[in-house]
Short mmCIF file of C-alpha atoms in Angstrom, two decimals:
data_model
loop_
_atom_site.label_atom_id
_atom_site.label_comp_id
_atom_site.label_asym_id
_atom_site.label_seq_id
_atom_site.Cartn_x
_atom_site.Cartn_y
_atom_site.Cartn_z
CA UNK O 1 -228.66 -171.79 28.55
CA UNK O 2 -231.14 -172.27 25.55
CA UNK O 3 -229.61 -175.26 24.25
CA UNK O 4 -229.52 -176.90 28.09
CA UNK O 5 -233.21 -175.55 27.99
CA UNK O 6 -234.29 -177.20 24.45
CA UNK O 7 -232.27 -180.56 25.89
CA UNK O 8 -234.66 -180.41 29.04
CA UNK O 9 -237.90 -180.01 27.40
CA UNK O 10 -237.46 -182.56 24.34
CA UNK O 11 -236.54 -179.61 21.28
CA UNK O 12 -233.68 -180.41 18.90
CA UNK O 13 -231.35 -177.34 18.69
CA UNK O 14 -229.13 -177.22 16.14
CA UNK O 15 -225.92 -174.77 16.31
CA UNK O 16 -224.58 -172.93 13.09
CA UNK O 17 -221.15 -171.54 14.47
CA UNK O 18 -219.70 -169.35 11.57
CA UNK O 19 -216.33 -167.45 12.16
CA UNK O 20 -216.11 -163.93 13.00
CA UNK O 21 -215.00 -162.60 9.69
CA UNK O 22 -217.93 -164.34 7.57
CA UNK O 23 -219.23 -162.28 4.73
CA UNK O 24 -223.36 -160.80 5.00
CA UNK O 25 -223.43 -163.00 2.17
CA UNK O 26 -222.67 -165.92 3.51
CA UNK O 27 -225.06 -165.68 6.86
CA UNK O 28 -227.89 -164.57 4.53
CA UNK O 29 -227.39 -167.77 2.67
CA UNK O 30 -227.04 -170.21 5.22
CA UNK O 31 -230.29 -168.47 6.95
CA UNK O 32 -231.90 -168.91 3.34
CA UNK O 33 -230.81 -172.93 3.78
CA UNK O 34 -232.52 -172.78 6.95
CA UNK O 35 -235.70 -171.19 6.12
CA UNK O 36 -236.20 -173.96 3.26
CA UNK O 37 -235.45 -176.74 5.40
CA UNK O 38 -239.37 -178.24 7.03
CA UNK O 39 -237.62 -179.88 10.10
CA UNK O 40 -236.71 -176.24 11.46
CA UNK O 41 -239.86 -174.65 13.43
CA UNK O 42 -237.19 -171.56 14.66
CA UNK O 43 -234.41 -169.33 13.72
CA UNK O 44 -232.58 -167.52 16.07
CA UNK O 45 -230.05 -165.10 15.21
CA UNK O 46 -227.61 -164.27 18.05
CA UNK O 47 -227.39 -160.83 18.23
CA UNK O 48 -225.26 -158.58 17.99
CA UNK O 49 -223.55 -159.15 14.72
CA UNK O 50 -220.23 -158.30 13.64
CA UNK O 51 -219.82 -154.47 12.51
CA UNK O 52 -219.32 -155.02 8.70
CA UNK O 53 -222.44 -157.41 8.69
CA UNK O 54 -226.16 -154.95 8.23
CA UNK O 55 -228.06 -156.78 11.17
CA UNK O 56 -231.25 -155.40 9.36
CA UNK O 57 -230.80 -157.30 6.17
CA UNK O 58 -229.72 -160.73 8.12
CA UNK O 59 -233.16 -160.34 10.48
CA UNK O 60 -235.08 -159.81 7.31
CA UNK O 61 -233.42 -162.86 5.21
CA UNK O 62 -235.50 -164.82 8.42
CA UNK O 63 -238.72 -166.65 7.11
CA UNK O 64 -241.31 -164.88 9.63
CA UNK O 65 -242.94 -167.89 10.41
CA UNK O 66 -240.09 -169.29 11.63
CA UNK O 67 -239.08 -165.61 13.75
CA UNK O 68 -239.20 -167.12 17.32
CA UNK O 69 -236.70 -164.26 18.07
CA UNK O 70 -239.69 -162.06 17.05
CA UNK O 71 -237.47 -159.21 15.65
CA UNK O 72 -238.29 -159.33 11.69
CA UNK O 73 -239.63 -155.94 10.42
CA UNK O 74 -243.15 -157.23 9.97
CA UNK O 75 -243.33 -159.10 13.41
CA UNK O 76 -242.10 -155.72 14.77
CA UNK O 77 -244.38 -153.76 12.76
CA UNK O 78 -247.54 -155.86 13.30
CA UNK O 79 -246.61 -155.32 17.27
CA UNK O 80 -247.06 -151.55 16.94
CA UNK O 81 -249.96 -151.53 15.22
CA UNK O 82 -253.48 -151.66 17.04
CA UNK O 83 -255.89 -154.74 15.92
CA UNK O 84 -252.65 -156.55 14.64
CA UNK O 85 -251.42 -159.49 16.14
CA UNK O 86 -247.78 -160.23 15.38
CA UNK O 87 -246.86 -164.15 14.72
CA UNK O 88 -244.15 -163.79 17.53
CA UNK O 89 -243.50 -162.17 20.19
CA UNK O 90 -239.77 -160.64 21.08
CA UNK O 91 -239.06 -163.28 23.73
CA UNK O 92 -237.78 -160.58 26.78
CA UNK O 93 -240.32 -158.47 26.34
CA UNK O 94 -242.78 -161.37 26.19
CA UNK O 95 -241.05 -162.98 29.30
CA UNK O 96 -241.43 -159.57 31.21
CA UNK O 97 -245.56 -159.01 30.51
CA UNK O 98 -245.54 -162.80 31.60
CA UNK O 99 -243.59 -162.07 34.95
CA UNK O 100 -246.22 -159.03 35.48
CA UNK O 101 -249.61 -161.19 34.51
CA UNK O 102 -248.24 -164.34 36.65
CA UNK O 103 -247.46 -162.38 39.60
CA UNK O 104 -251.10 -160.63 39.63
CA UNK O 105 -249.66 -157.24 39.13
CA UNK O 106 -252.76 -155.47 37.36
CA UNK O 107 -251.50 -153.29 34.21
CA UNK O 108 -254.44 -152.21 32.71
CA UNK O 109 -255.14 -148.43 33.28
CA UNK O 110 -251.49 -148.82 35.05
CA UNK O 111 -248.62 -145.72 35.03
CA UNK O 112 -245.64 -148.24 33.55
CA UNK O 113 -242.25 -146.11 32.81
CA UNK O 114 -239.57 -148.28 30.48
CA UNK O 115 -236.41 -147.08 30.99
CA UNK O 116 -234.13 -147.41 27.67
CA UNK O 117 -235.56 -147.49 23.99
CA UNK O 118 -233.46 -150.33 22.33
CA UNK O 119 -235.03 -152.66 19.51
CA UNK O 120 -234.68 -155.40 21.59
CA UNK O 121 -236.33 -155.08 25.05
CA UNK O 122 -237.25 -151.02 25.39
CA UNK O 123 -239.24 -150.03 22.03
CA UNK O 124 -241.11 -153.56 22.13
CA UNK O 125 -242.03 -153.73 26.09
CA UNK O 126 -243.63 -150.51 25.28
CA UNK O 127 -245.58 -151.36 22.47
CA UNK O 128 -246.86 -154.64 24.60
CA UNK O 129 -247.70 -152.56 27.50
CA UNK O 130 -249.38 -150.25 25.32
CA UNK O 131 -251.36 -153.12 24.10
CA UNK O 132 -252.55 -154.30 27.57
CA UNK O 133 -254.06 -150.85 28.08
CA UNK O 134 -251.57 -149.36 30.36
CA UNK O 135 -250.33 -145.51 30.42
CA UNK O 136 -246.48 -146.10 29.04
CA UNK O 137 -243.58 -143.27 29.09
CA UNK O 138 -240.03 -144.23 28.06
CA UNK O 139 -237.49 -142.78 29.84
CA UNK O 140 -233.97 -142.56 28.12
CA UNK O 141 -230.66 -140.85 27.48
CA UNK O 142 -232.01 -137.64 26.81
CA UNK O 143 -234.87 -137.33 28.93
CA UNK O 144 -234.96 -134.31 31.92
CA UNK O 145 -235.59 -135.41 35.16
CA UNK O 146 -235.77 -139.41 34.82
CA UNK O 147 -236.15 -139.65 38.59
CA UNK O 148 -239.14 -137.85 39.12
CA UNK O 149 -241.12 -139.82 36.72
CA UNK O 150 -239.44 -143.42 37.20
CA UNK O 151 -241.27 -142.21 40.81
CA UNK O 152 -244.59 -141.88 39.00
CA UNK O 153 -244.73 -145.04 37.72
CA UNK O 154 -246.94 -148.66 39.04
CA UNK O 155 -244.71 -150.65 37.07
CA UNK O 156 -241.25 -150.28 36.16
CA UNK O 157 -239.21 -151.68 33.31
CA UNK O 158 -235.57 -151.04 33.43
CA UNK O 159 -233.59 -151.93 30.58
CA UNK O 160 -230.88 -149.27 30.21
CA UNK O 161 -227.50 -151.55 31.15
CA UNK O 162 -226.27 -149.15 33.42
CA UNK O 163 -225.41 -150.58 36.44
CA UNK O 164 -227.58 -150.30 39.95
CA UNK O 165 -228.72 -146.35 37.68
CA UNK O 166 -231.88 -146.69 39.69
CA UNK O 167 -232.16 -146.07 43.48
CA UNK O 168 -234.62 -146.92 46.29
CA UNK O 169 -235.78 -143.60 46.49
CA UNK O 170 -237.12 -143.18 42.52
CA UNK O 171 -238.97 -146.45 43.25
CA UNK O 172 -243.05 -145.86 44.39
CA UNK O 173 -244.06 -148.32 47.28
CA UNK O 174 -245.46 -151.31 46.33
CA UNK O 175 -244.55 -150.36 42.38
CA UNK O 176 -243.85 -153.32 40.07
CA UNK O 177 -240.29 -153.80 39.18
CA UNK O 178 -238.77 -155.59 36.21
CA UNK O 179 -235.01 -155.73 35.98
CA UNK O 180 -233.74 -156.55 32.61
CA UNK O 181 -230.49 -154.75 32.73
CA UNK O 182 -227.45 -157.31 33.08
CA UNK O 183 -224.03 -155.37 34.09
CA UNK O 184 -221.04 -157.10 35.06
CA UNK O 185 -219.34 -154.88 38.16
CA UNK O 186 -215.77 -155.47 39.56
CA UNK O 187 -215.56 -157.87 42.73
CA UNK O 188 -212.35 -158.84 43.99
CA UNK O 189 -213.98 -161.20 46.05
CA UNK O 190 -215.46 -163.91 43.53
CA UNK O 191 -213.34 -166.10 41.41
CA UNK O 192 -214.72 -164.55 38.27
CA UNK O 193 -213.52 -161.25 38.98
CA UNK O 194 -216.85 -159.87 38.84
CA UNK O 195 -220.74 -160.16 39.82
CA UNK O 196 -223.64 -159.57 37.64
CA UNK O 197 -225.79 -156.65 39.21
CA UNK O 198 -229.18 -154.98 37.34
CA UNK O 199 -230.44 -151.32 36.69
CA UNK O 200 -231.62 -151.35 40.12
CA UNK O 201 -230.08 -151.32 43.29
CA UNK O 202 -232.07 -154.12 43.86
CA UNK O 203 -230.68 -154.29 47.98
CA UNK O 204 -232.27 -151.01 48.73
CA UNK O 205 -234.76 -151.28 45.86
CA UNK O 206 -236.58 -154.65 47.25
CA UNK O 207 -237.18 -152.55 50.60
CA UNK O 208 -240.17 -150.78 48.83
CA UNK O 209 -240.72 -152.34 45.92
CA UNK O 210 -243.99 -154.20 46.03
CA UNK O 211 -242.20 -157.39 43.77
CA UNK O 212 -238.89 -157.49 41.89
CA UNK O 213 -236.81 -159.67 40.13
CA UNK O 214 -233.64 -160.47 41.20
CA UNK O 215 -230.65 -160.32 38.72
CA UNK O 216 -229.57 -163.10 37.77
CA UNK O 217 -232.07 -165.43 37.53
CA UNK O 218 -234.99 -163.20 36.99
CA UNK O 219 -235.54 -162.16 33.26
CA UNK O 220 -233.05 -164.57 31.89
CA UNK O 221 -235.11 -167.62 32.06
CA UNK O 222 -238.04 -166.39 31.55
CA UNK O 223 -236.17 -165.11 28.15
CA UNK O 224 -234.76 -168.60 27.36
CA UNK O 225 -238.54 -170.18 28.42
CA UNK O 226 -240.62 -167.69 26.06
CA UNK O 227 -237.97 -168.53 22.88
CA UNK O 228 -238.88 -172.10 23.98
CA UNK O 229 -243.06 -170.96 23.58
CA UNK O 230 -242.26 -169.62 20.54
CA UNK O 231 -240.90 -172.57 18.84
CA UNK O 232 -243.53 -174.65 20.45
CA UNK O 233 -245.94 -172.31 18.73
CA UNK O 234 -244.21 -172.69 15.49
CA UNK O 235 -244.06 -176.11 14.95
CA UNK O 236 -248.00 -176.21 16.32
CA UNK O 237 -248.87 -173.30 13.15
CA UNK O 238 -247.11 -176.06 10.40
CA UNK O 239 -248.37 -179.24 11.76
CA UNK O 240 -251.93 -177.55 11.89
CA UNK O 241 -251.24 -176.54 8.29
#
């Protein structure tokens, strides 16, 4: 989907397939070769990494002006700090505050619950939520009574990847839904084998929601378009250098 996406909208993507077994080394080095080289405006990383290979050290080896995954340290660290504007922005989390501001939902002053805490989508949606003023509580695998405060909440974030976790009835009217969970449930009837279902049982769920997105097709391009934004935004911060 992202290189169909660069193809579409005129950005050269260039794919570094290494094989499974390929030393830390190695990666770190070829992202090094990357980092040096001017005609590359983005590095992406796809995540997750093989287990002997510290996915810390690789996501640090990545120059951060060319993070357009938005995950180094410092990006990260920028994000959670107030008055501190981050060069890039983790492209989910980006693509779900864009979802929210395009579809009118006010968040300022908001009750938004996140439900899950990874690095990827949870901790950051937070910290962006945070930063457009709204009142943010993560909910997660230890937390007592998610129900009642996923109930609570304007705007909903559900990132957890457990499949169709949240019902109807935990769902305020009119709330603000944003389905990033993507879970792959048995279905005899489809050639695959299987169908690809959210956090949310979004068939009841869309009865009282006020909006929604459907799964698929409702994060995941927005995803793919806001690593596309960042890039863009990359290449604009060397040229105007």
């Amino acid at each position: 989907m992202k290189r169909k996406a660069c193809a579409e909208v005129g950005i050269k993507s260039v794919d570094v397939d290494l094989p499974e077994d390929v030393s830390e080394a190695d990666l770190i080095s070829k992202v090094h070769q990357l980092n040096s080289d001017p005609d590359v405006h983005g590095i992406l990383v796809q995540l997750p990494l093989p287990k002997h290979i510290n996915e810390e050290n690789v996501l640090s080896a990545i120059s951060i002006d060319k993070d357009v995954d938005g995950f180094h340290p410092l990006n990260i660290g920028k994000l959670a700090m107030k008055g501190r504007e981050p060069l890039f922005l983790p492209c989910t989390p980006k693509g779900c505050l864009e979802l929210l501001k395009r579809s009118g939902v006010k968040i300022k002053g908001q009750r938004a619950v996140v439900v899950g805490r990874s690095n990827i989508v949870g901790l950051p949606v937070s910290l962006l939520l945070l930063k457009a003023d709204a009142t943010v509580t993560t909910v997660h695998s230890h937390t007592k009574d998610p129900e009642a405060i996923i109930r609570e909440a304007d705007i909903v974030i559900a990132a957890a990847g457990q499949a169709c976790m949240i019902k109807s009835d935990w769902i305020k009217p009119g709330a603000a839904v944003i389905d990033v969970g993507t879970n792959a449930v048995s279905d005899p009837s489809r050639k695959s084998g299987y169908r690809l279902v959210g956090d949310v049982d979004y068939a009841e769920a869309c009865k009282v929601a006020g909006c929604i997105t459907p799964v698929p097709g409702g994060v995941g391009p927005m995803t793919v378009a806001m690593l596309l934004r960042n890039t863009l935004d990359g290449a604009k911060r060397v040229i105007g250098q």
